[in-house]
Short mmCIF file of C-alpha atoms and ligand atoms in Angstrom, two decimals:
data_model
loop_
_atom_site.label_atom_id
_atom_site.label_comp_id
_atom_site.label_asym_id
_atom_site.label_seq_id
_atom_site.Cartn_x
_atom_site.Cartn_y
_atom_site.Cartn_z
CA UNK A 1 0.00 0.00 0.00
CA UNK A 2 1.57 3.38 -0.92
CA UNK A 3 1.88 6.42 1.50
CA UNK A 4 -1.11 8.14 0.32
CA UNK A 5 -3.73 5.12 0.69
CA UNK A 6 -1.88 4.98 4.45
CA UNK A 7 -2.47 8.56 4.92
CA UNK A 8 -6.10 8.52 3.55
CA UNK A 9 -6.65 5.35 6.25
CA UNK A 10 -4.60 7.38 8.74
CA UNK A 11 -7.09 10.82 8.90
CA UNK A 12 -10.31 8.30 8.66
CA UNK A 13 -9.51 6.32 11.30
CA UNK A 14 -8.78 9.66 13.47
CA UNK A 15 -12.18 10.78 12.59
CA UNK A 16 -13.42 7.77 13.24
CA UNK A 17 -11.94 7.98 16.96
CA UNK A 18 -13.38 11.23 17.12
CA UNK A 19 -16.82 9.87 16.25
CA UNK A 20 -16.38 7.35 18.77
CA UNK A 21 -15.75 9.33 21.39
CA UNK A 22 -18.36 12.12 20.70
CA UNK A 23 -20.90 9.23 20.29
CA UNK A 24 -19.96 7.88 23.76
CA UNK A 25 -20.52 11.51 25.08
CA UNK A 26 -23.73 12.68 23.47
CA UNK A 27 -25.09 9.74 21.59
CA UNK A 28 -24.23 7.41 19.01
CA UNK A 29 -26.11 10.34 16.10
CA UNK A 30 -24.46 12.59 17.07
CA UNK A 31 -20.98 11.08 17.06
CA UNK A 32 -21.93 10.29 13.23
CA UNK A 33 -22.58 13.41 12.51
CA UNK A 34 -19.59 14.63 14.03
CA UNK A 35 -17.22 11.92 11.67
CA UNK A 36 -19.40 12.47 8.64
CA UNK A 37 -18.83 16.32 9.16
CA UNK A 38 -15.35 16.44 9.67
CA UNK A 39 -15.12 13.39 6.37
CA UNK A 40 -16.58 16.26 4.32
CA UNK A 41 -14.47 18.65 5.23
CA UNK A 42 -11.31 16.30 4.64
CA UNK A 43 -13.27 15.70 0.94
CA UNK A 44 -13.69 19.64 0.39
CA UNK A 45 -10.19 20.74 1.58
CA UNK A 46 -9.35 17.82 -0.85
CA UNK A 47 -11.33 18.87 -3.91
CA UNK A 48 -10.03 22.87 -3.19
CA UNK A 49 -6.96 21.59 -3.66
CA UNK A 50 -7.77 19.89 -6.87
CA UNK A 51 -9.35 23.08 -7.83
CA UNK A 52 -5.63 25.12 -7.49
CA UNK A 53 -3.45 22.17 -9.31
CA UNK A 54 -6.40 22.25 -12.49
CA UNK A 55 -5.93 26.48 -12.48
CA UNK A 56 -2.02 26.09 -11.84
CA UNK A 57 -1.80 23.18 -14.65
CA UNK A 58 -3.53 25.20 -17.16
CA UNK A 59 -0.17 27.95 -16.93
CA UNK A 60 2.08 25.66 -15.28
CA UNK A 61 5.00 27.84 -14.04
CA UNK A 62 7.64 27.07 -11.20
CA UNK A 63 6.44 30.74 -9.77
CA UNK A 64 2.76 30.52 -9.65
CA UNK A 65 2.79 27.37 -8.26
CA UNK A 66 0.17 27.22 -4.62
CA UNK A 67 1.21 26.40 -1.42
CA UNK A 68 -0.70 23.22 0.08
CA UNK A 69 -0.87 20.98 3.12
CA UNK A 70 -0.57 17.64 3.46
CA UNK A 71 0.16 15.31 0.96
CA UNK A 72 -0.62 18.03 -1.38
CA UNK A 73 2.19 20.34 -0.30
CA UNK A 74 4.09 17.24 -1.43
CA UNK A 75 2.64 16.59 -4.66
CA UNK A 76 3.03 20.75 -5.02
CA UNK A 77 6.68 20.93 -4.27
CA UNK A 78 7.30 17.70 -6.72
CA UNK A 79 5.53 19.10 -9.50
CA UNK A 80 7.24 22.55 -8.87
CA UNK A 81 10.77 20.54 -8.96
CA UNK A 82 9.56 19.38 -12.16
CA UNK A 83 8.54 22.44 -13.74
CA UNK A 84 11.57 24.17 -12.63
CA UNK A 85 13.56 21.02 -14.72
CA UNK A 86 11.64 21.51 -17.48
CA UNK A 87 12.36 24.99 -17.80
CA UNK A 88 15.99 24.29 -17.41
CA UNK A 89 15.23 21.77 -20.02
CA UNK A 90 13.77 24.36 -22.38
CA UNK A 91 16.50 26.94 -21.68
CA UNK A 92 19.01 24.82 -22.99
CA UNK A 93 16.75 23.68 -26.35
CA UNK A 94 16.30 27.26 -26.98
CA UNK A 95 20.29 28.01 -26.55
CA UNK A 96 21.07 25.31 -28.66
CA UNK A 97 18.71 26.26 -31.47
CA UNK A 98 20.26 29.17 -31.27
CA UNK A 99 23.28 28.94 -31.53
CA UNK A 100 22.44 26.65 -34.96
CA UNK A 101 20.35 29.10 -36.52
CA UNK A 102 23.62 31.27 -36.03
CA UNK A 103 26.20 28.27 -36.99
CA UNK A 104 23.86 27.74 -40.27
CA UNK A 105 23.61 31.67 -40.85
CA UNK A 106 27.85 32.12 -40.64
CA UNK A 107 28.40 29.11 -42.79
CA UNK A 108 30.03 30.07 -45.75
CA UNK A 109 27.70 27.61 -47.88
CA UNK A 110 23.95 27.78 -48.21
CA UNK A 111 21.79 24.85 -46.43
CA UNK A 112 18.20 23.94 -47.12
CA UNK A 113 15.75 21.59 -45.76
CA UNK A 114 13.00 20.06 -48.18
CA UNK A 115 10.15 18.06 -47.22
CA UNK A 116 8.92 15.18 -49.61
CA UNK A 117 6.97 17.22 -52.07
CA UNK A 118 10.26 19.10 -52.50
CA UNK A 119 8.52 22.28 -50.55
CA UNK A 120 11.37 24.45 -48.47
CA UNK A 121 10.66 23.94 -44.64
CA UNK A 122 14.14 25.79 -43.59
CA UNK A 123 16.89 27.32 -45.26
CA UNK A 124 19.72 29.81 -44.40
CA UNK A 125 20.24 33.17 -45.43
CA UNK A 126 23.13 31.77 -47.91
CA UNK A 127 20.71 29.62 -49.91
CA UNK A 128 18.28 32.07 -50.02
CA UNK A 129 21.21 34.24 -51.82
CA UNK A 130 22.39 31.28 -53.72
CA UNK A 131 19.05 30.43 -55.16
CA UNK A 132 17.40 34.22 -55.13
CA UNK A 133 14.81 33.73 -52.78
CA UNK A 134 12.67 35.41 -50.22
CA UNK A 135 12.17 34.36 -47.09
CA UNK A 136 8.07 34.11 -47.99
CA UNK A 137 8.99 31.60 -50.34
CA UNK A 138 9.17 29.51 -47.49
CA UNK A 139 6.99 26.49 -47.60
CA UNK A 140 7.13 26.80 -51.79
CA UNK A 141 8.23 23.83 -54.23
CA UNK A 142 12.03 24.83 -54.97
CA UNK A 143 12.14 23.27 -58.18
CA UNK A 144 9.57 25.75 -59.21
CA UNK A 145 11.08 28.71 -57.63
CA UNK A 146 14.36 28.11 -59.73
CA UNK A 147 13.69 28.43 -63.11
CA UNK A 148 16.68 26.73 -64.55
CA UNK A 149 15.68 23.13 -66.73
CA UNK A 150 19.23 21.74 -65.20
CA UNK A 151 18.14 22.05 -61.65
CA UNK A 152 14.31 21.32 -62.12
CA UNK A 153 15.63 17.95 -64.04
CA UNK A 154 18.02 17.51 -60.95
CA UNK A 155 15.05 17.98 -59.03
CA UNK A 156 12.04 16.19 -60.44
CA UNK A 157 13.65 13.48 -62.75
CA UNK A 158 16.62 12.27 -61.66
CA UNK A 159 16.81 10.84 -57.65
CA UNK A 160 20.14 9.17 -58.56
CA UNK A 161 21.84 12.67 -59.24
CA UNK A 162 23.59 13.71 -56.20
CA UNK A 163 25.02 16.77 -57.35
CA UNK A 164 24.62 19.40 -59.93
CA UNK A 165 26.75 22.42 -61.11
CA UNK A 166 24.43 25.15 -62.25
CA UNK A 167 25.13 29.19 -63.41
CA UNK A 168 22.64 30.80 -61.08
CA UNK A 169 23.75 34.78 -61.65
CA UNK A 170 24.09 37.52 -58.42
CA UNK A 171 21.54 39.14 -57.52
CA UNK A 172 23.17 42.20 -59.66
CA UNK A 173 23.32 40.00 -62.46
CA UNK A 174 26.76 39.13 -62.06
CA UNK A 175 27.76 35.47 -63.23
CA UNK A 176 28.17 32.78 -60.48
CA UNK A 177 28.83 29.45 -60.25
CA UNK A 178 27.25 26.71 -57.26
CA UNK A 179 27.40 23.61 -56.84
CA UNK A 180 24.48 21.74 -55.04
CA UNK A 181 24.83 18.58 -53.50
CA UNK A 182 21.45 16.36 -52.43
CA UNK A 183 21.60 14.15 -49.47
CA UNK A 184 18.22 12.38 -48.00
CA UNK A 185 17.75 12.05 -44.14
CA UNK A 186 14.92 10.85 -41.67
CA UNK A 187 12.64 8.95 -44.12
CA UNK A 188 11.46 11.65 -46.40
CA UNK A 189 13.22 14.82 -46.06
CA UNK A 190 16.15 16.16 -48.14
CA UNK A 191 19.52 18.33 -47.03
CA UNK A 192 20.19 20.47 -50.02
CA UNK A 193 23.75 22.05 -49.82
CA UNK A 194 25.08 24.73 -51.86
CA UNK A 195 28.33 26.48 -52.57
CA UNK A 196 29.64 28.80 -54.63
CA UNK A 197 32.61 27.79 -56.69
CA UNK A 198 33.12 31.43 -58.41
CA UNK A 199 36.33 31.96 -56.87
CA UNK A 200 37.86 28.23 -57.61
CA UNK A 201 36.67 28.59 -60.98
CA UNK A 202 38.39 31.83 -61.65
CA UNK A 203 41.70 30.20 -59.95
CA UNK A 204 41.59 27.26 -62.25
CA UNK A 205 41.05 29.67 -65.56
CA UNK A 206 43.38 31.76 -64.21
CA UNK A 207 45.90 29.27 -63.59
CA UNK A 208 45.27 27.60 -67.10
CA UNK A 209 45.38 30.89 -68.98
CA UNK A 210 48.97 31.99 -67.04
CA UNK A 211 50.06 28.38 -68.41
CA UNK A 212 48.74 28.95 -71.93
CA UNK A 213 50.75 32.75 -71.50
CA UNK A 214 53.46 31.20 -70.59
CA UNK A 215 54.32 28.07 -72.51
CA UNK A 216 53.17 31.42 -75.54
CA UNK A 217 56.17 33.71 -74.66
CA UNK A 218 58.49 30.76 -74.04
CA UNK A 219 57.23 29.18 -77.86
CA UNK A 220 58.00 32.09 -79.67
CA UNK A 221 61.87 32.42 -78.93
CA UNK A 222 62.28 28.68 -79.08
CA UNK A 223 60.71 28.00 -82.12
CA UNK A 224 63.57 31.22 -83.53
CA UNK A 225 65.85 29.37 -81.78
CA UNK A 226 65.57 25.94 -82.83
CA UNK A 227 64.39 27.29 -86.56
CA UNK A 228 68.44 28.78 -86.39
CA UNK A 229 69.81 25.39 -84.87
CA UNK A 230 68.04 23.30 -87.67
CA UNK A 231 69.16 25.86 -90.51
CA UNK A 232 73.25 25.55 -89.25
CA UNK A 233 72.48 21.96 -88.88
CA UNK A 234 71.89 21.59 -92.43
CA UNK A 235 74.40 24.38 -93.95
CA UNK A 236 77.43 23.08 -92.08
CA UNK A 237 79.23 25.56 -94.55
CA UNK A 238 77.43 28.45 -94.05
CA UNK A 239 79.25 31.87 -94.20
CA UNK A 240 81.03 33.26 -91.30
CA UNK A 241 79.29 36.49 -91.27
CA UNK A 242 75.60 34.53 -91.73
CA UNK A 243 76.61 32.31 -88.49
CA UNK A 244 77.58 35.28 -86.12
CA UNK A 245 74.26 37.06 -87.68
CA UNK A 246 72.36 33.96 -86.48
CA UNK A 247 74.04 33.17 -83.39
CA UNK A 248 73.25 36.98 -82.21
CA UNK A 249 69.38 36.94 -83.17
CA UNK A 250 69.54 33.53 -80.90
CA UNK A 251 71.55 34.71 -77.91
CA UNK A 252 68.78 37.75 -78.19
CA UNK A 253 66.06 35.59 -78.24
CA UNK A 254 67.49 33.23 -75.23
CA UNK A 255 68.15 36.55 -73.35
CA UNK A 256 64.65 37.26 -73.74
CA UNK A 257 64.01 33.61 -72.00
CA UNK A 258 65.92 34.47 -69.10
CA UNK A 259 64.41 37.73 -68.89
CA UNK A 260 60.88 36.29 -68.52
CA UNK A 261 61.84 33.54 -66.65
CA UNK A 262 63.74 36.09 -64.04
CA UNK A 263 60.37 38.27 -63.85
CA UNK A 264 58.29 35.09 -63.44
CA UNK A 265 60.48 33.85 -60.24
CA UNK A 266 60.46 37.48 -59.09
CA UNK A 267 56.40 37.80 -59.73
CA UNK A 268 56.01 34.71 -57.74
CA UNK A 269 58.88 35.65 -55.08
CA UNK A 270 56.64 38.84 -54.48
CA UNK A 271 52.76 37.28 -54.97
CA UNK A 272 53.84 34.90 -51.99
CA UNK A 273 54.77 37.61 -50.14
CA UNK A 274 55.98 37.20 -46.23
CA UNK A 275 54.43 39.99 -43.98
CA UNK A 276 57.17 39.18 -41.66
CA UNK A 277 59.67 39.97 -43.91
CA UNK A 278 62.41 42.17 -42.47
CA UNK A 279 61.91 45.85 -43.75
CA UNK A 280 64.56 48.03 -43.81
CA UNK A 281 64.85 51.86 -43.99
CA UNK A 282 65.62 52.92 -47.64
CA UNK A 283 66.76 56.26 -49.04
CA UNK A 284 64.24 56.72 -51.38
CA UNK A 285 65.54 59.87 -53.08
CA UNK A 286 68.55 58.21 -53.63
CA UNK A 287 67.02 54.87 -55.05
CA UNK A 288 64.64 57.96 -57.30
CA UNK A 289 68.19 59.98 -58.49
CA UNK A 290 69.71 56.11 -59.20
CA UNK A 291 66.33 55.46 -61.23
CA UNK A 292 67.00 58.95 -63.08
CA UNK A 293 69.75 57.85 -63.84
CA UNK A 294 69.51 54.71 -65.39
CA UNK A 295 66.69 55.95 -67.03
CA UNK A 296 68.59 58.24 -69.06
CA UNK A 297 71.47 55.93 -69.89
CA UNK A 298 68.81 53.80 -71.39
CA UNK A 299 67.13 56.60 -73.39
CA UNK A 300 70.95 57.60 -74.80
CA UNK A 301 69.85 60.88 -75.36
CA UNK A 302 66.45 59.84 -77.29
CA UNK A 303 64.22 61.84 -74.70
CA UNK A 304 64.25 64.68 -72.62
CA UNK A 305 64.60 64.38 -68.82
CA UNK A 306 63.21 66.64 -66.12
CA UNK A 307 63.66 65.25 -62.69
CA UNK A 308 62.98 67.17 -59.35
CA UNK A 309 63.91 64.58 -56.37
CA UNK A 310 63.80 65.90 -52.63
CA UNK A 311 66.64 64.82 -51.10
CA UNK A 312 66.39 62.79 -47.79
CA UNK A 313 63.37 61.16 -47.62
CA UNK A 314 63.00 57.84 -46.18
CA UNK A 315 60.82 54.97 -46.42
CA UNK A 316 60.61 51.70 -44.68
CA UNK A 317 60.77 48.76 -47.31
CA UNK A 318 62.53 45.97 -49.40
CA UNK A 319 65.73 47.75 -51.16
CA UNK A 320 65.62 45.53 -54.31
CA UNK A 321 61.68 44.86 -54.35
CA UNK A 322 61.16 49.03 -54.40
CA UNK A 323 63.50 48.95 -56.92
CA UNK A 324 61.92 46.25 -59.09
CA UNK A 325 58.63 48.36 -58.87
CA UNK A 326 60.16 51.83 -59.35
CA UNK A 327 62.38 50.58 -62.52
CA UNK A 328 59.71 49.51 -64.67
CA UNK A 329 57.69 52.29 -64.01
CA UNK A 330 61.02 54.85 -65.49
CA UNK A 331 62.34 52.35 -67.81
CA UNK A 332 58.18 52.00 -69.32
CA UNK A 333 57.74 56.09 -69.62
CA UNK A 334 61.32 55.54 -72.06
CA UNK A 335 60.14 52.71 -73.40
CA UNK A 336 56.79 53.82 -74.78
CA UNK A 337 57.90 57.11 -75.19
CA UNK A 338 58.94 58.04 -79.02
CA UNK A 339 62.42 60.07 -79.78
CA UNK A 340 62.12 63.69 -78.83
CA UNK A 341 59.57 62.92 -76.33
CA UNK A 342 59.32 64.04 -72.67
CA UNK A 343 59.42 62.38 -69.53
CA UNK A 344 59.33 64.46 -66.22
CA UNK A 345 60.34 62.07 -62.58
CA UNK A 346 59.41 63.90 -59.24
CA UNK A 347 59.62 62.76 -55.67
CA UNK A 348 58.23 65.12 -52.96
CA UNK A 349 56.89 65.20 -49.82
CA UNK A 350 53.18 65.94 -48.56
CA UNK A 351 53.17 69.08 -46.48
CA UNK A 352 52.62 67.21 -43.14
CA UNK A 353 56.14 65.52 -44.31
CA UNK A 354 54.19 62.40 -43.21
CA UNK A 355 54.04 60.72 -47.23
CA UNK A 356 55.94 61.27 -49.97
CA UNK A 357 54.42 61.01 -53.70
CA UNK A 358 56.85 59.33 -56.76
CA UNK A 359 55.41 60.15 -60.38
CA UNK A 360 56.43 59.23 -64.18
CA UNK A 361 55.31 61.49 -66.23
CA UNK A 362 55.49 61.27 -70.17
CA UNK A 363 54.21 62.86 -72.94
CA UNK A 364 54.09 59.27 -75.24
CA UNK A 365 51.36 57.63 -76.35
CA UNK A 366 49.06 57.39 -73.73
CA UNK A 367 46.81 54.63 -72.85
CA UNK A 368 42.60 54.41 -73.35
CA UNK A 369 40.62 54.22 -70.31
CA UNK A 370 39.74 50.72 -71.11
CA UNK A 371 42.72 49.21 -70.60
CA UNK A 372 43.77 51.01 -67.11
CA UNK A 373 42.47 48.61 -64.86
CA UNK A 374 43.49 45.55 -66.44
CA UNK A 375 47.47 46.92 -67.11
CA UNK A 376 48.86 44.97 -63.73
CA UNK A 377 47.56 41.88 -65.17
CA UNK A 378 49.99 39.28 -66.01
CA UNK A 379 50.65 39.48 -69.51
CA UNK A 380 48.67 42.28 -70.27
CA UNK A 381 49.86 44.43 -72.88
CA UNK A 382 48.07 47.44 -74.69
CA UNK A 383 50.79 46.87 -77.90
CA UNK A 384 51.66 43.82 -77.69
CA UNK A 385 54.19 44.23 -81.01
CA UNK A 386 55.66 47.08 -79.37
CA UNK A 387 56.19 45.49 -76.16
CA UNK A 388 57.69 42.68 -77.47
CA UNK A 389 60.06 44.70 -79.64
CA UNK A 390 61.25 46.62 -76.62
CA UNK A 391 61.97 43.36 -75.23
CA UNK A 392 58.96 43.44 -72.71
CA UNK A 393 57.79 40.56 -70.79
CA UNK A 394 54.32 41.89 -70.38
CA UNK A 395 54.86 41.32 -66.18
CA UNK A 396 56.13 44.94 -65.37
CA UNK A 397 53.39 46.01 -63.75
CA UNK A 398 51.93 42.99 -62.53
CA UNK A 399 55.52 43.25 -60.34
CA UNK A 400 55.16 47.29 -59.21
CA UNK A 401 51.77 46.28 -58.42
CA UNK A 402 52.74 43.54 -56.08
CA UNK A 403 56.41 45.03 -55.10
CA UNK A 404 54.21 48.16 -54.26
CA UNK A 405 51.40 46.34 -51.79
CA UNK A 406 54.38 45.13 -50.42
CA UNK A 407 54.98 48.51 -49.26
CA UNK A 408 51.76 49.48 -48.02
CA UNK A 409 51.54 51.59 -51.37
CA UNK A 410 49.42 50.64 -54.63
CA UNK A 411 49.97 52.34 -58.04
CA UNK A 412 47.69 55.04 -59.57
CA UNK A 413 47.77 55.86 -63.13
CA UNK A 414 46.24 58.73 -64.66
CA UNK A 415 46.33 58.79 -68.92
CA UNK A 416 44.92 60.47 -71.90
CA UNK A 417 45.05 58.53 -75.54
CA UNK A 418 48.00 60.93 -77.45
CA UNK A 419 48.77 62.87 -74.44
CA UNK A 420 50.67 60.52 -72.80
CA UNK A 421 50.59 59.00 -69.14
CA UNK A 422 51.41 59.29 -65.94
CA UNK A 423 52.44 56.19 -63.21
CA UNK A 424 52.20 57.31 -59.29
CA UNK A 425 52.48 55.82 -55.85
CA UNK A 426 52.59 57.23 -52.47
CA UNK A 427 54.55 55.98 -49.36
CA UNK A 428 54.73 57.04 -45.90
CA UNK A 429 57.65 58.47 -44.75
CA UNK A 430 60.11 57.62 -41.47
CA UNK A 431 62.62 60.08 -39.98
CA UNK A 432 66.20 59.49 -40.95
CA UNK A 433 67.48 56.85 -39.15
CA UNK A 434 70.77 57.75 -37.39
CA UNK A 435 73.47 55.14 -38.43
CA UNK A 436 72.56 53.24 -41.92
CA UNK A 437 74.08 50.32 -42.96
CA UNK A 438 76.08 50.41 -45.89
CA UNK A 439 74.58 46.96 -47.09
CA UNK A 440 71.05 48.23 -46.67
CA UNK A 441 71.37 51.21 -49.68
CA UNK A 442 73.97 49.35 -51.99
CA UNK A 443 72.30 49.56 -55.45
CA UNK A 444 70.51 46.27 -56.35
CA UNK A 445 71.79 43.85 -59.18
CA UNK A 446 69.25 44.60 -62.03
CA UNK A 447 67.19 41.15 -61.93
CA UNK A 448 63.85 42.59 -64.18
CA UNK A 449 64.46 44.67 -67.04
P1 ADP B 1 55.61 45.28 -70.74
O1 ADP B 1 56.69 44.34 -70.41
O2 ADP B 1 54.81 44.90 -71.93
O3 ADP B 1 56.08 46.69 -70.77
P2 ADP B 1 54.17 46.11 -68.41
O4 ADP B 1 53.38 45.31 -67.45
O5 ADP B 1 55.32 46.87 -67.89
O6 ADP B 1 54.58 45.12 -69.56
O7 ADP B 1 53.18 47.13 -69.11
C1 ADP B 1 51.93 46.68 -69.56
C2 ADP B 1 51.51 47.46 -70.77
O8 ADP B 1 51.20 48.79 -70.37
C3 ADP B 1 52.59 47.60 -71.80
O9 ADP B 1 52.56 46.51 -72.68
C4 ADP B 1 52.22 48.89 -72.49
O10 ADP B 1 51.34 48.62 -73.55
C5 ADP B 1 51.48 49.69 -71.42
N1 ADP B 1 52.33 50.77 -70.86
C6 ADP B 1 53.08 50.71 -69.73
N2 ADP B 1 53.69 51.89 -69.51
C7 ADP B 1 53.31 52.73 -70.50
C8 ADP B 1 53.59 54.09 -70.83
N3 ADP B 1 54.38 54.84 -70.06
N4 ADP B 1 52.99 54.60 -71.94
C9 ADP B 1 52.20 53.86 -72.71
N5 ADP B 1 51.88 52.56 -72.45
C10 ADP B 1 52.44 51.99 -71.37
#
């Protein structure tokens, strides 16, 4: 017998003892009427208690719960434990959906959840973007909200595709690549995962069109080359003079291997660039009057020069990186400048003295807007014949552009077609340091052009 049935027995054979002795005092009615009256109270204290657990069940919460006596103060203080657990209980349900609805809103791929008529019952803000939704469309068939045959086949037709690559465009427009994978899970539903491949894509054409570049520029001198190798082969006897003609057009065209190859090792040197790398304080205006320099030598007299350097300002940085990137921004302006033009190289600092500003200036050519932003490309050329002929390997720029970041500086160019162009970049100055190492402002062996 359980402790409630004992307590029950308990109270009614007290009142039963208290019938017995008020019926041996003033009769055996009225000592019934005395149990029977104090039986119905028990039953009404009983069913008022009932009354508070049916009002407290209907809102059951740990703080509303009523105070009782008896057995009920028990059964009160149980159910209040257990309210109080399954609060706990629901805290921690509602943390951890939670934190999933913000785990599957940071993921970097989009995740949706369809039911077995293919309708969306959950997806993250990423698929939404991936697939150009709304959240309304929630509850809609998917394969009829993405009007693309490829996916609606993927869809509809075929359950034994797991995965399909599909062109959805940006919401501007802009072309993108995802790949969705299918999985099924818990009977009927399906996990729909998508990710956008954009970026890999562009890495892989990237990477195959730098191949196709290079194995290009490497063709052309070989094929000279080898056509020079085959022709000596066969004229054993050829003429002295013929010979040294042909073995200078192929030492020029195997110095023009070396070149690229030297600008493709220093491209890649720079592109995997080490942010600890040790920076040293560089005279720039002497690196700028060097630059002049050499600039000249190599227009022997074919252009005018106009150079106004500051003296004395310093910059922290790689001596023979700035160099690469300064070079072929001078050596370019002669370059692509004609005879009798007019190039004009400054260096000067901003008032505050906290940057100072390096400029080309010619008066060449010039360059259309078009092709501004896409001249640091790798193997980009605007005149391709003329680039070759000055024995360009198209990767100039590409180099200042990285040698530059390098520096905390990036490259501005400002041109008008038949006008000509000018090539800038800014840097922030440091003081003079006091003692210099020799080693640290030695000129640089000329590894790019
Ligand atoms: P390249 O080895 O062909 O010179 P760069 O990367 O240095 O390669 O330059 C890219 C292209 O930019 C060049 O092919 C040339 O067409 C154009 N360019 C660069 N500098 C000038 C300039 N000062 N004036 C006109 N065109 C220029």
């Amino acid at each position: 017998m359980n402790r409630f049935a004992l307590q029950c027995l308990r109270t009614i054979a007290v009142f039963a003892i208290v019938g017995i002795v008020c019926g041996a005092i003033w009769g055996l009615g009225n000592g019934l009427m005395a149990f029977l009256a104090l039986l119905s109270l028990w039953l009404f204290a009983h069913l008022w208690q009932i009354g508070q657990l049916i009002t407290w069940l209907e809102r059951p919460k740990p703080s509303t719960i009523p105070t009782g006596l008896g057995i009920w103060q028990q059964i009160f203080s149980t159910l209040m434990l257990q309210a109080k657990s399954r609060k706990r209980r629901k805290q921690k349900i509602t943390q951890a959906l939670q934190r999933f609805y913000h785990a599957s809103e940071v993921m970097p791929d989009g995740v949706m959840i369809l039911n077995q008529e293919g309708r969306i019952e959950w997806m993250n803000s990423v698929a939404r973007e991936h697939f150009l939704l709304q959240i309304d469309d929630l509850g809609g068939i998917l394969a009829n909200l993405v009007r693309q045959p490829e996916f609606h086949h993927f869809m509809t037709d075929d359950a034994s595709q797991h995965e399909v690559k599909l062109h959805l465009p940006t919401r501007k427009g802009l072309p993108r690549t995802v790949i969705v994978k299918r999985t099924p899970f818990d009977k009927h539903l399906q996990l729909l995962v998508s990710q956008d491949i954009t970026p890999m894509e562009k890495l892989n054409q990237t990477r195959s069109d730098f191949i196709a570049n290079v194995s290009h520029e490497l063709r052309t001198p070989l094929t000279v080359i080898n056509g020079f190798v085959e022709t000596m082969q066969d004229l054993p006897n050829l003429p002295a003079d013929k010979r040294e003609q042909f073995l200078a057009l192929m030492k020029k065209d195997s110095d023009r291997m070396l070149t690229l190859l030297d600008d493709l090792l220093t491209l890649s040197r720079l592109e995997n660039f080490d942010p600890t790398h040790k920076l040293q304080p560089i005279n720039l205006s002497a690196l700028v009057e060097q630059l002049s320099q050499e600039g000249m030598t190599l227009s022997g007299g074919k252009q005018t020069f106009d150079t106004v350097i500051e003296p004395n300002l310093w910059i922290q940085g790689v001596q023979l990186d700035l160099y690469n990137a300064l070079s072929n921004l001078v050596f370019n302006a002669v370059r692509y400048n004609p005879e009798g033009g007019h190039i004009a190289i400054h260096l000067h600092s901003s008032d505050n003295a906290a940057n100072a500003r390096f400029s080309v200036t010619d008066n060449g050519p010039g360059i259309a807007a078009e092709h501004i932003p896409r001249l640091t490309e790798r193997f980009y050329r605007v005149d391709a014949g003329r680039s070759r002929a000055s024995g360009g390997t198209g990767l100039g720029l590409a180099i200042t552009k990285h040698a530059l970041a390098e520096h905390g500086s990036r490259l501005e160019v400002e041109s008008t077609v038949g006008k000509g162009s000018e090539f800038s970049a800014e840097f922030s100055l440091i003081s003079k340091p006091q003692a210099v190492s020799l080693s640290g402002n030695t000129s640089p062996e000329l590894t790019t052009i």
